[in-house]
Each structure stands twice: as structure tokens, then as C-alpha cells.
Coordinates of C-alpha atoms and ligand atoms in Angstrom, one line a residue:
M1366 CA -27.6 -13.4 -17.4
T1367 CA -25.8 -11.1 -19.8
P1368 CA -23.9 -8.2 -18.1
P1369 CA -25.5 -4.7 -18.8
V1370 CA -24.0 -2.5 -21.5
T1371 CA -26.2 0.6 -21.6
S1372 CA -27.1 2.9 -18.7
A1373 CA -30.7 1.7 -18.9
E1374 CA -29.6 -1.9 -18.6
T1375 CA -27.3 -1.0 -15.6
Q1376 CA -30.3 0.8 -14.0
A1377 CA -32.4 -2.3 -14.5
M1378 CA -29.7 -4.4 -12.8
I1379 CA -29.4 -2.0 -9.9
D1380 CA -33.2 -2.0 -9.5
D1381 CA -33.2 -5.8 -9.4
V1382 CA -30.4 -6.1 -6.9
L1383 CA -31.8 -3.5 -4.6
S1384 CA -35.3 -4.9 -4.8
A1385 CA -34.2 -7.6 -2.2
Y1386 CA -34.1 -4.9 0.5
P1387 CA -37.1 -3.7 2.5
P1388 CA -38.7 -0.7 0.7
K1389 CA -37.2 2.0 2.9
V1390 CA -33.7 0.6 2.5
E1391 CA -34.2 0.1 -1.2
K1392 CA -35.2 3.7 -1.6
D1393 CA -32.2 4.9 0.4
R1394 CA -29.7 2.7 -1.5
Q1395 CA -31.0 3.8 -4.9
K1396 CA -29.5 7.2 -4.1
H1397 CA -26.0 5.6 -3.6
V1398 CA -25.9 3.3 -6.7
K1399 CA -26.1 4.8 -10.2
P1400 CA -25.1 4.2 -13.8
N1401 CA -22.2 6.5 -14.6
D1402 CA -22.6 9.6 -16.7
P1403 CA -19.1 11.0 -17.5
G1404 CA -20.7 14.4 -17.9
G1405 CA -21.8 14.2 -14.3
A1406 CA -25.6 14.7 -15.0
K1407 CA -27.4 15.6 -11.9
E1408 CA -29.6 12.5 -11.9
C1409 CA -26.5 10.2 -12.1
E1410 CA -24.9 11.8 -9.0
V1411 CA -24.1 9.3 -6.3
K1412 CA -25.1 10.2 -2.8
S1413 CA -22.1 9.8 -0.4
N1414 CA -20.7 10.6 3.0
V1415 CA -23.8 9.7 4.9
K1416 CA -24.3 7.2 7.7
S1417 CA -24.4 3.5 6.7
R1418 CA -27.7 1.9 7.5
P1419 CA -27.8 -0.2 10.7
G1420 CA -27.8 -3.9 9.9
I1421 CA -26.1 -3.6 6.6
M1422 CA -22.5 -4.9 6.3
T1423 CA -20.5 -1.9 5.3
L1424 CA -16.9 -2.0 4.1
R1425 CA -16.1 1.1 6.2
G1426 CA -13.8 1.7 9.2
C1427 CA -13.9 4.2 12.1
A1428 CA -12.4 7.6 12.7
Y1429 CA -9.6 6.1 14.8
A1430 CA -8.7 3.8 11.9
G1431 CA -8.5 6.8 9.6
S1432 CA -6.3 8.8 12.0
K1433 CA -4.0 6.1 13.4
G1434 CA -4.1 3.6 10.6
V1435 CA -3.8 6.0 7.7
V1436 CA -2.3 9.4 8.6
W1437 CA -0.3 9.2 11.8
G1438 CA 0.8 5.5 11.8
P1439 CA 3.2 5.8 8.9
I1440 CA 5.3 8.6 10.5
K1441 CA 8.3 6.5 11.3
D1442 CA 10.1 8.3 14.2
L1443 CA 7.0 9.1 16.1
I1444 CA 5.1 6.7 18.4
S1445 CA 1.3 6.6 18.1
I1446 CA -0.3 5.4 21.3
S1447 CA -3.6 3.7 20.8
H1448 CA -5.2 5.2 23.9
G1449 CA -7.9 3.0 25.3
P1450 CA -8.6 -0.8 25.4
V1451 CA -6.2 -3.0 23.5
G1452 CA -8.6 -4.2 20.8
C1453 CA -8.7 -1.2 18.5
G1454 CA -4.9 -1.1 18.4
Q1455 CA -4.7 -4.7 17.6
Y1456 CA -6.8 -4.0 14.5
T1457 CA -4.2 -1.6 13.2
W1458 CA -1.2 -3.5 14.3
G1459 CA 1.0 -4.4 11.4
T1460 CA -0.2 -1.3 9.6
R1461 CA -1.2 -1.1 5.9
R1462 CA 2.3 -2.2 4.9
N1463 CA 3.6 1.3 5.1
Y1464 CA 7.3 0.8 4.5
A1465 CA 9.8 2.9 6.3
N1466 CA 13.6 3.1 6.5
G1467 CA 15.3 2.8 9.8
Q1468 CA 15.8 0.2 12.6
L1469 CA 12.6 -1.1 14.1
G1470 CA 12.3 -0.1 17.7
I1471 CA 15.3 2.2 17.5
D1472 CA 14.4 5.0 15.1
N1473 CA 11.4 3.5 13.3
F1474 CA 8.2 2.6 15.2
T1475 CA 5.7 2.2 12.4
V1476 CA 4.8 -1.5 12.9
M1477 CA 4.8 -1.4 16.7
Q1478 CA 1.5 -1.6 18.6
I1479 CA 1.7 0.7 21.7
T1480 CA -1.4 0.8 23.7
S1481 CA -2.5 2.2 27.1
D1482 CA -4.4 -1.1 27.5
F1483 CA -7.4 0.3 29.4
Q1484 CA -8.9 -1.9 32.1
E1485 CA -12.1 -1.5 34.0
K1486 CA -10.5 0.6 36.7
D1487 CA -9.2 3.1 34.1
I1488 CA -12.7 3.5 32.7
V1489 CA -14.0 4.1 36.2
F1490 CA -11.3 6.3 37.7
G1491 CA -9.8 7.8 34.4
G1492 CA -6.6 7.1 32.7
D1493 CA -4.7 10.4 32.7
K1494 CA -2.1 9.4 35.2
K1495 CA -1.5 6.1 33.4
L1496 CA -1.1 8.0 30.1
A1497 CA 1.5 10.4 31.7
A1498 CA 3.4 7.4 33.1
I1499 CA 3.3 5.7 29.7
L1500 CA 4.7 8.8 28.0
D1501 CA 7.7 9.0 30.4
E1502 CA 8.3 5.3 30.0
L1503 CA 8.2 5.4 26.2
V1504 CA 11.0 8.1 26.1
E1505 CA 13.1 6.0 28.5
V1506 CA 12.7 2.8 26.5
F1507 CA 12.9 4.4 23.0
P1508 CA 15.3 7.4 23.5
L1509 CA 15.4 8.2 19.7
V1510 CA 11.7 8.8 19.5
K1511 CA 11.0 12.3 18.1
G1512 CA 7.3 12.7 19.1
V1513 CA 4.2 11.0 20.3
S1514 CA 0.6 11.1 19.1
I1515 CA -2.2 10.0 21.4
Q1516 CA -4.9 8.4 19.4
S1517 CA -8.1 8.4 21.3
E1518 CA -10.3 5.3 21.1
C1519 CA -14.1 5.4 21.8
P1520 CA -14.0 5.0 25.6
I1521 CA -11.7 8.0 26.0
G1522 CA -14.2 10.3 24.5
L1523 CA -17.0 8.7 26.5
I1524 CA -15.3 9.1 29.9
G1525 CA -13.9 12.5 29.0
D1526 CA -10.3 12.0 29.9
D1527 CA -8.4 15.3 29.5
I1528 CA -5.7 14.2 27.0
D1529 CA -5.1 17.8 26.1
A1530 CA -3.7 18.6 29.5
V1531 CA -1.6 15.4 29.7
S1532 CA -0.2 16.2 26.2
T1533 CA 0.6 19.9 27.0
A1534 CA 2.4 18.9 30.2
A1535 CA 4.3 16.1 28.4
T1536 CA 5.3 18.3 25.5
K1537 CA 7.2 20.6 28.0
R1538 CA 8.5 17.8 30.2
L1539 CA 9.8 15.6 27.3
N1540 CA 10.8 18.4 25.0
M1541 CA 9.1 16.9 21.9
P1542 CA 5.7 17.2 20.3
V1543 CA 3.1 15.1 22.2
V1544 CA -0.1 15.5 20.1
P1545 CA -3.6 14.7 21.4
V1546 CA -5.8 13.4 18.5
K1547 CA -9.5 13.2 19.4
C1548 CA -10.3 10.6 16.8
E1549 CA -12.7 8.4 18.8
G1550 CA -14.3 5.9 16.5
F1551 CA -17.8 7.2 17.2
R1552 CA -17.1 10.5 15.6
G1553 CA -18.4 10.9 12.1
I1554 CA -19.6 8.2 9.9
S1555 CA -16.4 6.6 8.6
Q1556 CA -12.7 6.7 8.6
S1557 CA -12.9 9.9 6.6
L1558 CA -13.4 12.2 9.6
G1559 CA -10.4 10.5 11.2
H1560 CA -8.3 11.7 8.3
H1561 CA -9.6 15.3 8.8
I1562 CA -9.0 15.2 12.6
A1563 CA -5.5 13.8 12.0
N1564 CA -4.7 16.6 9.5
D1565 CA -6.0 19.2 11.9
A1566 CA -3.9 17.8 14.8
I1567 CA -0.8 18.0 12.7
R1568 CA -1.7 21.6 11.6
D1569 CA -2.2 22.7 15.3
H1570 CA 0.8 21.0 16.9
V1571 CA 3.5 20.3 14.3
L1572 CA 3.2 22.1 11.0
G1573 CA 5.4 25.2 10.7
T1574 CA 7.2 24.8 14.0
R1575 CA 10.7 24.3 12.5
E1576 CA 12.9 25.7 9.7
I1577 CA 15.3 24.2 7.2
A1578 CA 18.7 25.8 6.7
E1579 CA 18.8 25.9 2.9
Q1580 CA 15.9 26.2 0.6
T1581 CA 15.7 25.8 -3.1
P1582 CA 13.1 27.0 -5.7
Y1583 CA 12.3 23.3 -6.4
D1584 CA 11.3 22.3 -2.9
I1585 CA 8.0 20.3 -2.8
T1586 CA 6.2 18.0 -0.5
L1587 CA 4.7 14.7 -1.4
L1588 CA 1.3 14.6 0.2
G1589 CA -1.1 11.7 0.6
D1590 CA 1.3 8.9 -0.2
Y1591 CA 1.5 6.3 2.5
N1592 CA 4.3 4.2 1.1
I1593 CA 2.3 1.1 0.9
G1594 CA 4.7 -1.6 -0.5
G1595 CA 7.1 1.3 -1.2
D1596 CA 4.7 3.5 -3.2
A1597 CA 6.1 6.8 -2.0
W1598 CA 9.7 5.8 -2.8
A1599 CA 8.6 5.1 -6.3
S1600 CA 6.7 8.4 -6.6
R1601 CA 9.7 10.3 -5.1
K1602 CA 12.0 8.8 -7.6
I1603 CA 9.9 10.3 -10.4
L1604 CA 9.8 13.7 -8.8
E1605 CA 13.5 13.7 -8.2
D1606 CA 14.1 12.7 -11.9
M1607 CA 12.1 15.8 -12.7
G1608 CA 14.7 17.9 -10.8
L1609 CA 12.5 18.6 -7.8
R1610 CA 13.6 18.3 -4.1
V1611 CA 11.1 16.4 -1.9
I1612 CA 11.4 18.1 1.5
A1613 CA 8.6 16.1 3.2
Q1614 CA 6.7 12.8 2.7
W1615 CA 3.3 12.8 4.2
S1616 CA 3.2 10.5 5.8
G1617 CA 4.7 7.3 4.3
D1618 CA 8.3 7.0 5.6
G1619 CA 7.9 10.5 6.9
T1620 CA 9.4 12.1 10.0
V1621 CA 8.3 14.6 12.6
N1622 CA 10.8 17.1 11.2
E1623 CA 9.4 16.8 7.7
M1624 CA 5.8 17.5 9.1
A1625 CA 7.3 20.5 10.9
T1626 CA 9.1 22.0 7.9
A1627 CA 6.6 21.2 5.1
H1628 CA 5.3 24.8 5.1
L1629 CA 8.5 25.8 3.3
A1630 CA 7.6 23.9 0.2
K1631 CA 7.0 25.9 -3.0
L1632 CA 4.4 23.4 -4.2
N1633 CA 2.4 20.6 -2.5
V1634 CA 1.7 17.6 -4.8
L1635 CA -1.2 15.5 -3.6
H1636 CA -1.9 11.9 -4.4
C1637 CA -4.7 11.0 -2.0
Y1638 CA -7.0 14.0 -2.2
R1639 CA -9.6 12.5 0.2
S1640 CA -7.2 12.0 3.2
M1641 CA -4.9 15.1 2.8
N1642 CA -6.7 17.9 1.0
Y1643 CA -7.2 19.4 4.4
I1644 CA -3.6 20.0 5.0
A1645 CA -3.0 21.2 1.4
T1646 CA -5.7 23.8 1.7
T1647 CA -4.4 24.8 5.2
M1648 CA -1.0 25.4 3.7
E1649 CA -2.5 27.4 0.8
E1650 CA -4.5 29.6 3.2
R1651 CA -1.8 30.0 5.8
Y1652 CA 1.4 30.2 3.7
G1653 CA 0.1 30.7 0.1
T1654 CA 1.5 27.4 -1.0
P1655 CA -0.2 26.1 -4.2
W1656 CA -1.1 22.5 -4.5
T1657 CA -1.9 20.1 -7.3
E1658 CA -3.3 16.6 -7.5
F1659 CA -1.4 13.9 -9.4
N1660 CA -1.8 10.2 -10.3
F1661 CA 1.3 7.9 -10.6
F1662 CA -0.6 4.7 -11.5
G1663 CA 0.3 3.6 -15.0
P1664 CA 2.1 5.3 -17.9
T1665 CA -0.7 7.5 -19.2
K1666 CA -1.5 9.1 -15.9
I1667 CA 2.2 9.3 -14.8
V1668 CA 3.2 11.2 -18.0
E1669 CA 0.1 13.4 -17.7
S1670 CA 0.8 14.2 -14.0
M1671 CA 4.5 14.8 -14.6
R1672 CA 3.7 17.5 -17.2
K1673 CA 1.1 19.0 -15.0
I1674 CA 3.5 19.3 -12.0
A1675 CA 6.3 20.7 -14.3
E1676 CA 4.0 23.5 -15.3
F1677 CA 4.5 25.0 -11.9
F1678 CA 8.2 25.4 -12.5
D1679 CA 10.7 26.9 -14.9
D1680 CA 12.2 25.5 -18.1
T1681 CA 14.9 23.6 -16.2
I1682 CA 12.3 21.4 -14.6
K1683 CA 10.2 21.1 -17.8
E1684 CA 13.2 19.9 -19.8
K1685 CA 14.2 17.4 -17.1
T1686 CA 10.6 16.2 -17.1
E1687 CA 10.6 15.6 -20.8
A1688 CA 14.0 13.8 -20.6
A1689 CA 12.7 11.6 -17.8
I1690 CA 9.6 10.7 -19.8
A1691 CA 11.7 9.8 -22.8
R1692 CA 13.8 7.5 -20.6
Y1693 CA 10.7 5.8 -19.1
Q1694 CA 9.0 5.2 -22.4
P1695 CA 10.9 2.1 -23.5
F1696 CA 10.2 0.5 -20.1
F1697 CA 6.5 1.3 -20.3
D1698 CA 6.3 -0.1 -23.8
K1699 CA 8.1 -3.3 -22.7
V1700 CA 5.6 -3.8 -19.8
R1701 CA 2.6 -3.2 -22.1
E1702 CA 4.1 -5.5 -24.7
T1703 CA 4.6 -8.3 -22.1
Y1704 CA 1.2 -8.1 -20.5
R1705 CA -1.3 -6.4 -22.7
H1706 CA -2.1 -9.4 -24.9
R1707 CA -2.8 -11.4 -21.8
L1708 CA -5.1 -8.9 -20.3
E1709 CA -6.8 -7.2 -23.3
G1710 CA -10.5 -7.0 -22.8
K1711 CA -10.5 -8.3 -19.3
T1712 CA -13.0 -6.5 -16.9
V1713 CA -12.5 -5.2 -13.4
M1714 CA -14.8 -4.3 -10.5
L1715 CA -13.4 -2.1 -7.8
A1716 CA -14.4 -1.0 -4.3
V1717 CA -11.7 0.7 -2.4
G1718 CA -10.9 3.8 -0.3
G1719 CA -9.6 7.3 -0.9
L1720 CA -8.4 7.6 -4.5
R1721 CA -8.0 4.1 -6.1
P1722 CA -11.6 3.7 -7.4
R1723 CA -10.6 6.4 -10.0
H1724 CA -6.8 6.6 -9.9
T1725 CA -6.2 3.0 -11.0
V1726 CA -8.6 3.2 -13.9
G1727 CA -5.9 4.6 -16.3
A1728 CA -3.4 1.9 -15.3
Y1729 CA -6.0 -0.9 -16.1
E1730 CA -6.7 0.8 -19.4
D1731 CA -3.0 0.9 -20.1
L1732 CA -3.1 -2.9 -20.0
G1733 CA -6.2 -3.1 -22.2
M1734 CA -8.5 -3.8 -19.2
E1735 CA -11.9 -2.2 -18.6
V1736 CA -13.3 -1.0 -15.3
I1737 CA -17.0 -2.0 -15.3
G1738 CA -18.0 -1.1 -11.7
T1739 CA -16.4 1.1 -9.1
G1740 CA -17.1 2.8 -5.9
Y1741 CA -15.7 4.2 -2.6
E1742 CA -16.0 3.3 1.0
F1743 CA -15.9 6.8 2.5
A1744 CA -15.9 9.2 -0.4
H1745 CA -17.4 12.7 -0.5
K1746 CA -19.2 14.4 -3.3
D1747 CA -16.0 15.9 -4.7
D1748 CA -14.4 12.5 -5.1
Y1749 CA -17.3 11.3 -7.2
T1750 CA -17.2 14.6 -9.3
R1751 CA -13.6 13.7 -10.0
S1752 CA -14.5 10.1 -10.9
Y1753 CA -17.3 10.4 -13.4
P1754 CA -15.2 11.7 -16.3
E1755 CA -12.6 8.9 -15.7
L1756 CA -15.2 6.2 -16.1
K1757 CA -17.2 4.8 -19.1
Q1758 CA -20.8 5.7 -19.7
G1759 CA -23.3 3.4 -18.0
I1760 CA -20.9 1.5 -15.7
V1761 CA -22.3 0.9 -12.2
V1762 CA -21.0 3.3 -9.5
Y1763 CA -21.7 2.4 -5.9
D1764 CA -21.1 4.3 -2.7
D1765 CA -20.4 2.4 0.6
P1766 CA -21.5 -0.8 -1.1
T1767 CA -22.8 -3.5 1.1
A1768 CA -21.4 -7.1 1.2
Y1769 CA -24.7 -8.2 -0.5
E1770 CA -24.4 -5.7 -3.3
M1771 CA -20.7 -6.5 -3.9
E1772 CA -21.7 -10.2 -4.2
E1773 CA -24.7 -9.6 -6.4
F1774 CA -22.9 -7.2 -8.8
T1775 CA -20.0 -9.7 -9.0
R1776 CA -22.5 -12.5 -9.9
R1777 CA -24.2 -10.4 -12.6
L1778 CA -21.3 -8.5 -14.1
K1779 CA -19.0 -11.5 -14.0
P1780 CA -15.8 -9.4 -13.9
D1781 CA -12.5 -11.1 -14.6
L1782 CA -11.1 -9.4 -11.6
V1783 CA -12.3 -7.8 -8.3
G1784 CA -10.1 -5.3 -6.5
A1785 CA -11.3 -4.5 -3.0
G1786 CA -10.2 -5.1 0.6
I1787 CA -9.5 -8.1 2.8
K1788 CA -13.2 -8.4 3.9
E1789 CA -14.2 -9.0 0.3
K1790 CA -11.3 -11.2 -0.8
Y1791 CA -12.4 -14.6 0.4
V1792 CA -16.0 -14.1 -0.7
S1793 CA -14.7 -13.4 -4.1
H1794 CA -12.3 -16.4 -4.1
K1795 CA -15.2 -18.6 -3.1
M1796 CA -17.1 -17.3 -6.2
R1797 CA -14.1 -18.3 -8.3
T1798 CA -13.5 -14.7 -9.2
P1799 CA -9.8 -13.6 -9.3
F1800 CA -9.1 -11.0 -6.7
R1801 CA -6.5 -8.4 -5.8
Q1802 CA -6.4 -6.5 -2.5
M1803 CA -6.3 -2.9 -3.5
H1804 CA -5.7 -1.4 -0.1
S1805 CA -2.3 -3.0 0.7
W1806 CA -1.5 -4.6 -2.6
D1807 CA -1.8 -8.1 -1.2
Y1808 CA 1.8 -8.3 0.1
S1809 CA 3.1 -6.9 -3.1
G1810 CA 3.9 -3.4 -4.5
P1811 CA 4.8 -0.7 -5.1
Y1812 CA 2.1 0.0 -7.6
H1813 CA 2.9 3.7 -7.9
G1814 CA 5.6 5.0 -10.3
V1815 CA 7.6 3.5 -13.1
E1816 CA 8.6 0.2 -11.7
G1817 CA 5.3 0.0 -9.9
F1818 CA 3.5 -0.3 -13.2
A1819 CA 5.5 -3.5 -14.0
I1820 CA 4.5 -5.0 -10.6
F1821 CA 0.9 -3.9 -11.0
A1822 CA 0.8 -5.6 -14.5
R1823 CA 2.4 -8.8 -13.2
D1824 CA 0.1 -9.1 -10.3
M1825 CA -3.1 -8.5 -12.3
D1826 CA -1.9 -11.0 -14.9
S1827 CA -1.1 -13.6 -12.3
A1828 CA -4.5 -13.1 -10.6
V1829 CA -6.6 -13.1 -13.8
N1830 CA -4.8 -15.8 -15.7
S1831 CA -4.0 -18.2 -12.8
P1832 CA -5.0 -21.7 -13.9
S1833 CA -6.2 -22.4 -10.3
W1834 CA -9.6 -20.8 -10.8
N1835 CA -10.7 -23.7 -13.0
L1836 CA -9.6 -26.3 -10.6
F1837 CA -12.4 -26.1 -8.1
D1838 CA -16.1 -25.3 -7.8
A1839 CA -17.7 -22.8 -5.5
P1840 CA -18.6 -24.5 -2.2
W1841 CA -22.4 -23.9 -2.7
A1842 CA -22.1 -25.5 -6.2
N1843 CA -20.7 -28.7 -4.6
S1844 CA -23.3 -28.7 -1.9
K1845 CA -26.1 -28.6 -4.6
K1846 CA -24.5 -31.6 -6.3
S1847 CA -24.4 -33.7 -3.2
Ligands
SF4_1178 S1 -15.2 2.3 16.6 FE1 -14.2 2.8 18.6 S2 -14.1 0.9 19.7 FE2 -14.3 0.4 17.5 S3 -12.2 0.2 16.6 FE3 -12.9 2.4 16.3 S4 -12.1 3.4 18.2 FE4 -12.1 1.2 18.7

């Protein structure tokens, strides 16, 4: 089967793939899978942010995962208690590879799994006393901890434990922020509501509670960068090369103090719009702080974003920005020269989270690659509106794709590379399709920033051009032979 080229051909492919569903499901999924129109024509709009259909294998996570796993977990000097049975916390143990400076268990708690380990008696009689005891014990065991967040799992909401009262009492008793986060997994339809709840909890309990001694006109915050594989460090380096002072990183390698003083920034720069636009708009409304989105994947977008950010400042910053771009250029050229001829014309299919289905498109194009299918797990309408112009006419765009759809589109589009999450990785491998995990960079990174582009290019090249793909058949191909 030849992969589709035009919008009509893509629509025919979509119709054929979705025809395998019962009629009601087919009708519903038609609204979520469309050929792209860069102009954002109404009939091409992808429906999003609605409940996944029961019985369909979705790629989504829950609100608790969005709050603990994405927003709160990377704050390094704060302990997030997974409040409830041990299983949910186990899922987020080890994090999304959010790197952080500091000594593990001394002043850096990011990769630790702290849970209230609910048992039957806690469900029956309530866990408030247990939670209060855990908080006291934590401060004794980890004297340098600077705050605690209580991440509610499903059972806590169901039994109605009063984590607000426990937190208020502990905040006074322990003299540090103890923040209740009501992010039970049953709230909302995906991890997206967890991001929102997490942002709101930071807004209500931490933001704007402290001051910094000396301010400069160039103070900014770096929002929505979780330092996966060192991403935020690479982003920060560019911002500092531009002459800006990053007073807070949200939340990769961030601290409680940075959350508390972020309101003093002159500009908020936002990488992951989906997970942190809430706090950016809060700061705009409450403190009048402007914000702007940026994209530090690949040279084209890096340069574009640097100039966009510099526009908020005076000539000093603009000149430093141009000087930094001039310094980066030979490096960018070298990376392109090394990898472009190996990757030119190769195709990619993506299915990721908050920003990558659109933000990485430019980086692939910098390497001569083409994104031929993309979609989000938990996006909203405004994410898709931002995506259409970044994508080619007629490519397939899918929202909350099912495991079946991912497999079928891979079969039909025959991409040279699939970029998605761990749940899709081994299916893709079994189909002999090269794969990169685009949530946590498959133990690599950073992919953001100047040096990140070289690592991104190397990893895509080693996946796509690995000779191993020709050394085996898909298991079902072998079973047919026998
Ligand atoms: S949905 Fe509920 S039980 Fe499941 S991981 Fe999320 S918080 Fe835990």
C-alpha cells in the first residue's frame, strides 16, 4: 500500500482504519482524526480534551500523574508524598528523568518515592493522623527539606480525608509550606487536569510568598521545562548567553524558593504551554508579568525564539542575542553537515504529550526529515490551533490515538521513525520500525538547546540507520512461515 500524499488520500486511509470499529465508535473517532490543513479550516479541526472511550487502549495518564509526575515531582528540595496506596506512587517512581543538582536524600528528593502506603484500615478509619505523623517524621529524617506537597490519589478523594486541615496545621508546626494537592486520578479525563490543579496549588500556597534582595531589569523565569535529561540546563544556558537572569526554573531542577519568588520576574518564558500556561496567565493577571512561548528544539526554532524573547528587552539584550546566535551558527552547521545526508527525506510519526508533537517538527526539518503524522495524548483545542500551521498539508493528525490506530497508521504510512512513549516502543520494535521515546528521551538528552540539537541528531540517526532492523523479522511474520 502506498502511503497517502494528498488530504483526500489521508482521509481515505483514516476512513479505512476507523472502519474496523463499531459504527458509534467510528463516528466518534472520525472527529479526532483528520488530515491537516495548515490554515486551520474548520472541517479539519481535531476534536480534543474529551473522555477516552471505554474499552479503547488510550495512551493517557491520570490527574495524579500530571500533578506529581510532571509539575511537582521535579522540584528538588521539596518532598511530594504520594498519598494513598503504594501503587500509584510506584508508577511515578524514578520520575521522567528530571535531572536536579544536589545530594540525593539530603537536599534533592526528586527520585525518591515517599508514600503514605494506605492499608485497609486507613481506608476505613481515615488517614489524617497517619499523614500528620508522616509529615513530622519526614522533617526529622530529612532536615534540609524545604516543603512538602501532598499528592492525593483516588482513594483519598473517595473517603474524603481532610488533607487541607492536616496541611494547614503542618505548615504552622513545621514552618514550611505543606501544600495539599487534590489531584485524584478520577478528576478530569487525562493528566491535563492534574497540571492545572498543580499550578493552582502552587499559586495558592507558594507563589509570591517571598522576596529577593536584588532585582535586575533582565530577571525572567523559565516555565514549563522539566529538565528531562538536562533540558532546562541547556535552555538556561541560551537565556544566560542572551544576558538574561533566570530567577526561577519551573519546575525542572527548581526549588521552593524559586516558586515563591517567581512573581518578581520581568518576563515569563514558557516552553510547555499545555502544562504551565495556567501559572503564566495567573502571573499576568495578578502581577502584570508578560509571558511568551518559545521553542528550543533545533536551530531554526532556537534562533526564532531567541529573537522573539529579545524583543521584550532593550538593545543590550538584543545585541547579546545576535552575538550568541553568531557563536552558535558554526556548531549548528557542523551538526547539520554531519547528519543531514544520513537523514534527508526520512519520515517520522509522532504521538506525545504537551508540546512535542509540534515543537519537535522544526528540529526534524532541520535534519531534512519530514513529520507525516502527529498527535497529542491530552491536548486542548489551543494546542491544535498552534500545531496546524507547523505541519504539512494533508498529514494525518490524531488526538488521543488508540493503540490500534497507532499500529495501523504505522503499517500504512511506513515511517522511518516513530516517536512516542514507552507503551508504544516495543510494539513499534516488533514491527521493525525504528523508535525513539519522546517523553524521556530514552535515557539520553538533553534535546533542548544548542548541544541538545547534536544529541537529538545523533539519537535519531542511530535509531533510523541502525543495521539491526534488517536482522530480524516481525514475530508474526515468522509464525506465518512456520
Ligand atoms: S487513576 Fe487513581 S488509582 Fe490510578 S494511578 Fe491515578 S491516582 Fe492512582
